[in-house]
């Protein structure tokens, strides 16, 4: 994906023509100077600030004077001015001719529509794909968690602001966060909810969800009818007046949508001022897309008429702007975030075939941005990422609808630039919502990196490109970004808890950032909207169909699922063996069943990932070996398929490193560690110096799998304080021990890591024998010498001085050995830790339950002895943390690292990039 394609003849001709035109036309460049207001984080913070300070900062940061005077003559031949009072009909056909630079009016026959040479792979319906939700598979679990959240949300609260704006009674109370009644972005999440609900219902046919999404559409239909103009929004139309007047406003078109004008416009882009600020975040866009998905995916016929009415309303607004001013005023207004308005309008056109929808889509193809990409100018730096990725997605739809090859070139070039210069090892992109200097990502490794929305939209870009080209690189990218960039934004199994940014810096945490984890009812950021969509359509890019006389199926993702291939009467069931770090192979099983006894002739094309290797790769069909091609290609099997056919795939999966996208020699040693497509994060608060053993060392030389047997050696040691609180023996600052109070929530936290220890006898035999109920140790346990290793600090041990030190070899002076003996208090399930270097001396908790120290048994009895015995006795509890099946130990300079897949982490502090030069 990082390679740069050679320009095609079409592109070269465009470039030559553009350069000559620019030389003749006193060109204006498309500036991409960002302002703070381009950031949704800044906008939200300013809106929440008290007036008048907020109003002053709002206006100061809007930089009205940034817009250069327009070059009126450049646009006079495109659309003449019409007095506002004129009754003359707006000529959409004439406008289309001008946009196309053509002599004839566009008709349905001139739009490629995927016909002829444009044979794309077909998307398969989510209704025909079922993810395996049984067990603990990462995809099924993520889908199940998201469905729980969608069902939790209440219809009356979702549509509260819509009803209020329409003057209708609004029972209940509104949600908070970005959906609050005083936030200009309100309503955007409802559009995402309709899209997510439609796709989740298609994926699961959950009856409760079907009722909720139908009720949302009915409520919005009532609101639109009350308005009487086709307008449908949770905020007043006055926001669009401000938008059209180039005044500060927060993304009305973003909410309406929800989430390339041919050669003539590409040339215009070189004369057009484009500040590319992100002041508006497509509210109409989200609503239109949500309704369109309710129609196309969920089959709600009412929703289509609502989308058409909205499109007609906004066509009238755009027409009015062009008539009252010039078309350039409309282009200038696109310097705000309109999201994928072009995308949803192209989708609508494929259904209605109404030329107005096609022209309106063209009018939202932001020329100052797509024009730069059309002439292959690598100038993404400074642009707001998620303002512009949806514009590219819309350009991709333009290619699919019209067959215009320029927009294929634009998308291809864009993907190459982002992946070669602006992408992290996760597959995500952006820092604080923007693209910064290309190939300088080392200086962008912070907390506010990789906006979740941007990853969601980059997946759309790669998905389109794969459908057009069948190139494995796009499928590999999709896998990487889906596993690491999408699955990582959910907080485990907590429904409705997601993040805005995915931190990439050393020693960062998903929980400790500007936004941190969101809440179920008081966040509703843009990334909540795209998040619920991502987890509702996990099955949409596993299978792609190739229609024709000889049907074919492309299987590009390894996700446990079942696909009902109606074209052939075949059912494909995919199973994936759960991975562990000790596995050397990813094993995938594809089972076929046929509706008819004579089967169906068809072709299966199965992705051979680029991350695997030929050595050890294997494929069998009904236990017979198949010839495998090299990684980065497809295994193609054509036959008459019958029930019982079984294709088994075995792909070697290895450790690898990947350098950060930075061309400066001084940071060349910063690399991420991957296990196949899984990005491994090290549990650390900031240390990133690895010890590799030399430049020629392979990753397997300094990174070793964590044996599954290690989980049986884990324990959490507790005591009850005088106040009845549960205290945990824990490490502090990676250097010492203390008794800390058990937090209310321990799952996925640093507290759980600090309070978990591995008790390792020199013989490596299992030390702690669990009772029948799974807790405690049976009475009569014999004294056993053991090293006590903090969970998050592999290769270290607790010394007899109660400090965390590098583990010493067993024996010697015994400074890291303890005798684990039955608890001195005589209670079942307790143990005491006797110093190996000082028999009769034990680890004891202080009277206050805080300080941990060494105490030695004294002769005699009485209350003092009883108090000592109690302080030296710890209850053995189930460990608060366990090793993930995919876990590794990596050697470090000052300490070693525990590596786990990034998507499994919740609140823990971690590091993605390691300094391998140390």
Tab-separated table of N, CA and C in Angstrom, residues 586-707:
chain	number	residue	atom	x	y	z
A	586	UNK	N	-2.184	-19.563	11.366
A	586	UNK	CA	-3.594	-19.220	11.374
A	586	UNK	C	-4.306	-20.305	10.589
A	587	UNK	N	-5.283	-20.945	11.202
A	587	UNK	CA	-5.979	-22.053	10.552
A	587	UNK	C	-7.432	-21.676	10.314
A	588	UNK	N	-7.837	-21.771	9.046
A	588	UNK	CA	-9.176	-21.386	8.617
A	588	UNK	C	-9.828	-22.578	7.944
A	589	UNK	N	-11.072	-22.819	8.298
A	589	UNK	CA	-11.834	-23.915	7.716
A	589	UNK	C	-13.038	-23.363	6.977
A	590	UNK	N	-13.210	-23.750	5.717
A	590	UNK	CA	-14.359	-23.342	4.910
A	590	UNK	C	-15.151	-24.589	4.541
A	591	UNK	N	-16.371	-24.669	5.041
A	591	UNK	CA	-17.236	-25.826	4.772
A	591	UNK	C	-18.360	-25.406	3.842
A	592	UNK	N	-18.685	-26.272	2.890
A	592	UNK	CA	-19.699	-25.974	1.878
A	592	UNK	C	-20.884	-26.904	2.048
A	593	UNK	N	-22.070	-26.328	1.935
A	593	UNK	CA	-23.283	-27.147	1.831
A	593	UNK	C	-24.075	-26.641	0.639
A	594	UNK	N	-24.731	-27.557	-0.062
A	594	UNK	CA	-25.445	-27.216	-1.288
A	594	UNK	C	-26.929	-27.474	-1.112
A	595	UNK	N	-27.752	-26.569	-1.667
A	595	UNK	CA	-29.193	-26.727	-1.574
A	595	UNK	C	-29.683	-27.866	-2.453
A	596	UNK	N	-28.967	-28.130	-3.555
A	596	UNK	CA	-29.356	-29.194	-4.466
A	596	UNK	C	-28.336	-30.315	-4.414
A	597	UNK	N	-28.797	-31.494	-4.741
A	597	UNK	CA	-27.911	-32.661	-4.638
A	597	UNK	C	-26.801	-32.652	-5.666
A	598	UNK	N	-27.019	-32.035	-6.828
A	598	UNK	CA	-25.985	-32.040	-7.864
A	598	UNK	C	-24.991	-30.894	-7.728
A	599	UNK	N	-25.162	-30.030	-6.711
A	599	UNK	CA	-24.194	-28.968	-6.474
A	599	UNK	C	-24.221	-27.894	-7.545
A	600	UNK	N	-23.238	-27.001	-7.472
A	600	UNK	CA	-23.170	-25.852	-8.363
A	600	UNK	C	-21.714	-25.586	-8.718
A	601	UNK	N	-21.443	-25.350	-10.006
A	601	UNK	CA	-20.091	-24.999	-10.432
A	601	UNK	C	-19.855	-23.530	-10.095
A	602	UNK	N	-18.783	-23.262	-9.384
A	602	UNK	CA	-18.462	-21.894	-8.987
A	602	UNK	C	-16.982	-21.823	-8.632
A	603	UNK	N	-16.500	-20.613	-8.470
A	603	UNK	CA	-15.090	-20.379	-8.140
A	603	UNK	C	-14.983	-19.684	-6.788
A	604	UNK	N	-14.139	-20.236	-5.925
A	604	UNK	CA	-13.802	-19.587	-4.663
A	604	UNK	C	-12.410	-18.987	-4.794
A	605	UNK	N	-12.303	-17.724	-4.434
A	605	UNK	CA	-11.011	-17.032	-4.422
A	605	UNK	C	-10.721	-16.617	-2.983
A	606	UNK	N	-9.691	-17.183	-2.410
A	606	UNK	CA	-9.404	-16.979	-0.992
A	606	UNK	C	-8.098	-16.206	-0.869
A	607	UNK	N	-8.132	-15.140	-0.073
A	607	UNK	CA	-6.963	-14.277	0.105
A	607	UNK	C	-5.823	-15.016	0.806
A	608	UNK	N	-4.637	-14.926	0.246
A	608	UNK	CA	-3.408	-15.357	0.913
A	608	UNK	C	-2.742	-14.082	1.410
A	609	UNK	N	-2.811	-13.821	2.713
A	609	UNK	CA	-2.369	-12.510	3.219
A	609	UNK	C	-0.909	-12.222	2.911
A	610	UNK	N	-0.619	-10.941	2.756
A	610	UNK	CA	0.770	-10.543	2.510
A	610	UNK	C	1.653	-10.768	3.725
A	611	UNK	N	1.054	-10.850	4.926
A	611	UNK	CA	1.861	-11.010	6.134
A	611	UNK	C	2.317	-12.443	6.374
A	612	UNK	N	1.831	-13.399	5.580
A	612	UNK	CA	2.237	-14.786	5.782
A	612	UNK	C	3.451	-15.111	4.920
A	613	UNK	N	3.855	-16.370	4.908
A	613	UNK	CA	5.011	-16.799	4.115
A	613	UNK	C	4.693	-18.117	3.424
A	614	UNK	N	5.464	-18.418	2.395
A	614	UNK	CA	5.240	-19.656	1.642
A	614	UNK	C	5.636	-20.868	2.467
A	615	UNK	N	6.716	-20.737	3.204
A	615	UNK	CA	7.235	-21.872	3.977
A	615	UNK	C	6.264	-22.249	5.088
A	616	UNK	N	5.655	-23.394	4.968
A	616	UNK	CA	4.702	-23.859	5.954
A	616	UNK	C	3.260	-23.613	5.596
A	617	UNK	N	3.007	-22.801	4.572
A	617	UNK	CA	1.626	-22.562	4.155
A	617	UNK	C	1.059	-23.820	3.520
A	618	UNK	N	-0.227	-24.048	3.717
A	618	UNK	CA	-0.825	-25.287	3.231
A	618	UNK	C	-2.307	-25.073	2.975
A	619	UNK	N	-2.815	-25.734	1.958
A	619	UNK	CA	-4.242	-25.725	1.667
A	619	UNK	C	-4.646	-27.120	1.220
A	620	UNK	N	-5.745	-27.608	1.746
A	620	UNK	CA	-6.260	-28.912	1.335
A	620	UNK	C	-7.730	-28.789	1.001
A	621	UNK	N	-8.155	-29.514	-0.009
A	621	UNK	CA	-9.557	-29.618	-0.375
A	621	UNK	C	-9.964	-31.068	-0.215
A	622	UNK	N	-10.842	-31.297	0.733
A	622	UNK	CA	-11.255	-32.665	1.045
A	622	UNK	C	-10.038	-33.553	1.285
A	623	UNK	N	-9.100	-33.010	2.078
A	623	UNK	CA	-7.882	-33.706	2.523
A	623	UNK	C	-6.857	-33.906	1.420
A	624	UNK	N	-7.047	-33.310	0.259
A	624	UNK	CA	-6.065	-33.391	-0.816
A	624	UNK	C	-5.345	-32.049	-0.935
A	625	UNK	N	-4.023	-32.094	-1.024
A	625	UNK	CA	-3.225	-30.877	-1.072
A	625	UNK	C	-3.494	-30.081	-2.347
A	626	UNK	N	-3.514	-28.752	-2.193
A	626	UNK	CA	-3.653	-27.843	-3.322
A	626	UNK	C	-2.368	-27.055	-3.502
A	627	UNK	N	-2.127	-26.629	-4.719
A	627	UNK	CA	-0.976	-25.786	-5.008
A	627	UNK	C	-1.269	-24.371	-4.527
A	628	UNK	N	-0.414	-23.843	-3.653
A	628	UNK	CA	-0.618	-22.506	-3.114
A	628	UNK	C	0.231	-21.489	-3.856
A	629	UNK	N	-0.356	-20.339	-4.133
A	629	UNK	CA	0.398	-19.251	-4.737
A	629	UNK	C	1.135	-18.502	-3.641
A	630	UNK	N	1.869	-17.477	-4.009
A	630	UNK	CA	2.664	-16.716	-3.047
A	630	UNK	C	1.779	-15.776	-2.251
A	631	UNK	N	2.242	-15.312	-1.084
A	631	UNK	CA	1.481	-14.336	-0.305
A	631	UNK	C	1.186	-13.089	-1.130
A	632	UNK	N	0.030	-12.507	-0.854
A	632	UNK	CA	-0.379	-11.330	-1.600
A	632	UNK	C	-1.131	-11.666	-2.871
A	633	UNK	N	-1.617	-12.899	-2.971
A	633	UNK	CA	-2.406	-13.322	-4.137
A	633	UNK	C	-3.622	-14.097	-3.626
A	634	UNK	N	-4.365	-14.671	-4.547
A	634	UNK	CA	-5.530	-15.476	-4.192
A	634	UNK	C	-5.279	-16.953	-4.486
A	635	UNK	N	-5.791	-17.808	-3.639
A	635	UNK	CA	-5.937	-19.225	-3.950
A	635	UNK	C	-7.272	-19.372	-4.658
A	636	UNK	N	-7.253	-19.841	-5.883
A	636	UNK	CA	-8.470	-19.953	-6.687
A	636	UNK	C	-8.825	-21.421	-6.887
A	637	UNK	N	-10.048	-21.776	-6.527
A	637	UNK	CA	-10.526	-23.156	-6.666
A	637	UNK	C	-11.842	-23.120	-7.420
A	638	UNK	N	-11.876	-23.730	-8.607
A	638	UNK	CA	-13.087	-23.803	-9.417
A	638	UNK	C	-13.519	-25.259	-9.523
A	639	UNK	N	-14.757	-25.528	-9.185
A	639	UNK	CA	-15.267	-26.893	-9.249
A	639	UNK	C	-16.773	-26.885	-9.062
A	640	UNK	N	-17.351	-28.053	-9.219
A	640	UNK	CA	-18.751	-28.232	-8.862
A	640	UNK	C	-18.795	-28.582	-7.383
A	641	UNK	N	-19.338	-27.685	-6.612
A	641	UNK	CA	-19.302	-27.827	-5.161
A	641	UNK	C	-20.493	-28.639	-4.675
A	642	UNK	N	-20.240	-29.487	-3.717
A	642	UNK	CA	-21.282	-30.339	-3.141
A	642	UNK	C	-21.237	-30.232	-1.626
A	643	UNK	N	-22.320	-30.597	-0.999
A	643	UNK	CA	-22.355	-30.612	0.460
A	643	UNK	C	-21.267	-31.523	0.996
A	644	UNK	N	-20.590	-31.024	2.003
A	644	UNK	CA	-19.509	-31.802	2.601
A	644	UNK	C	-18.136	-31.415	2.108
A	645	UNK	N	-18.065	-30.588	1.062
A	645	UNK	CA	-16.754	-30.116	0.617
A	645	UNK	C	-16.131	-29.255	1.714
A	646	UNK	N	-14.826	-29.454	1.893
A	646	UNK	CA	-14.156	-28.809	3.014
A	646	UNK	C	-12.787	-28.309	2.570
A	647	UNK	N	-12.600	-26.991	2.656
A	647	UNK	CA	-11.334	-26.367	2.291
A	647	UNK	C	-10.645	-25.918	3.574
A	648	UNK	N	-9.431	-26.425	3.819
A	648	UNK	CA	-8.674	-26.083	5.016
A	648	UNK	C	-7.457	-25.269	4.627
A	649	UNK	N	-7.268	-24.127	5.288
A	649	UNK	CA	-6.152	-23.231	5.006
A	649	UNK	C	-5.276	-23.115	6.238
A	650	UNK	N	-3.974	-23.104	5.999
A	650	UNK	CA	-3.016	-22.965	7.092
A	650	UNK	C	-1.963	-21.947	6.673
A	651	UNK	N	-1.958	-20.794	7.349
A	651	UNK	CA	-1.040	-19.724	6.998
A	651	UNK	C	-0.051	-19.506	8.138
A	652	UNK	N	1.242	-19.594	7.876
A	652	UNK	CA	2.214	-19.253	8.923
A	652	UNK	C	1.985	-17.823	9.406
A	653	UNK	N	2.046	-17.628	10.708
A	653	UNK	CA	1.856	-16.298	11.291
A	653	UNK	C	3.058	-16.022	12.182
A	654	UNK	N	3.729	-14.933	11.897
A	654	UNK	CA	5.009	-14.657	12.539
A	654	UNK	C	5.043	-13.246	13.117
A	655	UNK	N	6.046	-13.029	13.937
A	655	UNK	CA	6.324	-11.697	14.456
A	655	UNK	C	7.052	-10.876	13.399
A	656	UNK	N	6.786	-9.589	13.384
A	656	UNK	CA	7.480	-8.685	12.472
A	656	UNK	C	7.523	-7.301	13.105
A	657	UNK	N	8.359	-6.439	12.566
A	657	UNK	CA	8.406	-5.044	13.016
A	657	UNK	C	8.143	-4.137	11.829
A	658	UNK	N	7.609	-2.955	12.130
A	658	UNK	CA	7.276	-1.983	11.084
A	658	UNK	C	7.692	-0.606	11.559
A	659	UNK	N	8.517	0.062	10.778
A	659	UNK	CA	9.018	1.387	11.151
A	659	UNK	C	7.903	2.417	11.087
A	660	UNK	N	7.991	3.414	11.955
A	660	UNK	CA	7.058	4.523	11.915
A	660	UNK	C	7.240	5.267	10.600
A	661	UNK	N	6.159	5.850	10.078
A	661	UNK	CA	6.228	6.573	8.810
A	661	UNK	C	6.956	7.898	9.026
A	662	UNK	N	8.271	7.817	8.986
A	662	UNK	CA	9.099	8.993	9.223
A	662	UNK	C	10.413	8.796	8.503
A	663	UNK	N	10.784	9.737	7.628
A	663	UNK	CA	11.986	9.569	6.802
A	663	UNK	C	13.233	10.186	7.414
A	664	UNK	N	13.179	10.601	8.684
A	664	UNK	CA	14.347	11.194	9.322
A	664	UNK	C	15.204	10.105	9.961
A	665	UNK	N	16.502	10.087	9.684
A	665	UNK	CA	17.374	9.022	10.194
A	665	UNK	C	17.348	8.888	11.706
A	666	UNK	N	17.192	9.985	12.421
A	666	UNK	CA	17.274	9.934	13.881
A	666	UNK	C	16.107	9.184	14.523
A	667	UNK	N	15.033	8.928	13.777
A	667	UNK	CA	13.912	8.176	14.350
A	667	UNK	C	13.672	6.864	13.606
A	668	UNK	N	14.641	6.456	12.815
A	668	UNK	CA	14.474	5.231	12.028
A	668	UNK	C	14.341	3.994	12.898
A	669	UNK	N	14.771	4.080	14.150
A	669	UNK	CA	14.732	2.909	15.031
A	669	UNK	C	13.377	2.719	15.706
A	670	UNK	N	12.447	3.650	15.540
A	670	UNK	CA	11.125	3.515	16.165
A	670	UNK	C	10.264	2.577	15.331
A	671	UNK	N	9.919	1.452	15.916
A	671	UNK	CA	9.173	0.442	15.163
A	671	UNK	C	8.064	-0.157	16.013
A	672	UNK	N	6.994	-0.534	15.339
A	672	UNK	CA	5.891	-1.249	15.967
A	672	UNK	C	6.123	-2.742	15.796
A	673	UNK	N	5.518	-3.522	16.669
A	673	UNK	CA	5.662	-4.981	16.652
A	673	UNK	C	4.306	-5.591	16.299
A	674	UNK	N	4.313	-6.495	15.334
A	674	UNK	CA	3.073	-7.131	14.906
A	674	UNK	C	3.205	-8.641	14.934
A	675	UNK	N	2.096	-9.290	15.196
A	675	UNK	CA	1.970	-10.745	15.090
A	675	UNK	C	0.953	-10.990	13.998
A	676	UNK	N	1.448	-11.250	12.775
A	676	UNK	CA	0.547	-11.255	11.634
A	676	UNK	C	-0.068	-9.874	11.506
A	677	UNK	N	-1.416	-9.770	11.499
A	677	UNK	CA	-2.057	-8.450	11.400
A	677	UNK	C	-2.315	-7.797	12.746
A	678	UNK	N	-1.958	-8.461	13.851
A	678	UNK	CA	-2.268	-7.946	15.185
A	678	UNK	C	-1.150	-7.035	15.680
A	679	UNK	N	-1.483	-5.781	15.948
A	679	UNK	CA	-0.518	-4.852	16.522
A	679	UNK	C	-0.378	-5.156	18.007
A	680	UNK	N	0.862	-5.343	18.463
A	680	UNK	CA	1.133	-5.664	19.863
A	680	UNK	C	1.555	-4.406	20.606
A	681	UNK	N	0.889	-4.136	21.701
A	681	UNK	CA	1.216	-2.982	22.540
A	681	UNK	C	1.912	-3.478	23.793
A	682	UNK	N	2.940	-2.751	24.232
A	682	UNK	CA	3.658	-3.107	25.437
A	682	UNK	C	3.065	-2.403	26.640
A	683	UNK	N	2.833	-3.151	27.727
A	683	UNK	CA	2.299	-2.544	28.947
A	683	UNK	C	3.423	-1.794	29.639
A	684	UNK	N	3.396	-0.476	29.533
A	684	UNK	CA	4.442	0.367	30.087
A	684	UNK	C	3.930	1.784	30.183
A	685	UNK	N	4.435	2.522	31.165
A	685	UNK	CA	4.037	3.913	31.323
A	685	UNK	C	4.925	4.875	30.549
A	686	UNK	N	5.779	4.352	29.688
A	686	UNK	CA	6.558	5.261	28.854
A	686	UNK	C	7.887	4.730	28.369
A	687	UNK	N	8.478	3.774	29.066
A	687	UNK	CA	9.752	3.204	28.620
A	687	UNK	C	9.522	2.488	27.289
A	688	UNK	N	10.326	2.820	26.291
A	688	UNK	CA	10.153	2.180	24.988
A	688	UNK	C	11.468	1.655	24.412
A	689	UNK	N	12.488	1.544	25.245
A	689	UNK	CA	13.789	1.064	24.773
A	689	UNK	C	13.837	-0.457	24.826
A	690	UNK	N	13.876	-1.073	23.657
A	690	UNK	CA	13.925	-2.531	23.563
A	690	UNK	C	15.364	-2.995	23.418
A	691	UNK	N	15.604	-4.241	23.759
A	691	UNK	CA	16.920	-4.851	23.586
A	691	UNK	C	16.772	-6.002	22.591
A	692	UNK	N	17.214	-5.736	21.369
A	692	UNK	CA	16.985	-6.707	20.296
A	692	UNK	C	18.125	-7.679	20.098
A	693	UNK	N	19.301	-7.364	20.604
A	693	UNK	CA	20.436	-8.252	20.407
A	693	UNK	C	21.221	-7.973	19.143
A	694	UNK	N	20.937	-6.838	18.476
A	694	UNK	CA	21.730	-6.491	17.295
A	694	UNK	C	20.880	-6.283	16.075
A	695	UNK	N	21.489	-5.639	15.074
A	695	UNK	CA	20.762	-5.273	13.867
A	695	UNK	C	20.297	-6.484	13.077
A	696	UNK	N	21.005	-7.596	13.206
A	696	UNK	CA	20.645	-8.789	12.423
A	696	UNK	C	19.672	-9.696	13.157
A	697	UNK	N	19.303	-9.341	14.375
A	697	UNK	CA	18.422	-10.198	15.163
A	697	UNK	C	17.013	-10.204	14.585
A	698	UNK	N	16.420	-11.386	14.542
A	698	UNK	CA	15.027	-11.510	14.135
A	698	UNK	C	14.140	-11.214	15.334
A	699	UNK	N	12.895	-10.789	15.105
A	699	UNK	CA	12.003	-10.516	16.237
A	699	UNK	C	11.884	-11.697	17.198
A	700	UNK	N	11.903	-12.906	16.673
A	700	UNK	CA	11.772	-14.080	17.542
A	700	UNK	C	12.991	-14.293	18.426
A	701	UNK	N	14.084	-13.560	18.150
A	701	UNK	CA	15.279	-13.677	18.998
A	701	UNK	C	15.118	-12.924	20.317
A	702	UNK	N	14.286	-11.899	20.351
A	702	UNK	CA	14.139	-11.112	21.568
A	702	UNK	C	12.691	-10.972	22.031
A	703	UNK	N	11.788	-11.637	21.318
A	703	UNK	CA	10.372	-11.664	21.711
A	703	UNK	C	9.948	-13.125	21.820
A	704	UNK	N	9.435	-13.526	22.958
A	704	UNK	CA	9.078	-14.933	23.182
A	704	UNK	C	7.618	-15.048	23.586
A	705	UNK	N	6.941	-16.121	23.175
A	705	UNK	CA	5.533	-16.304	23.558
A	705	UNK	C	5.391	-16.528	25.057
A	706	UNK	N	4.285	-16.081	25.600
A	706	UNK	CA	3.945	-16.367	26.994
A	706	UNK	C	3.217	-17.709	27.022
A	707	UNK	N	3.782	-18.711	27.675
A	707	UNK	CA	3.108	-20.020	27.718
A	707	UNK	C	1.744	-19.910	28.397
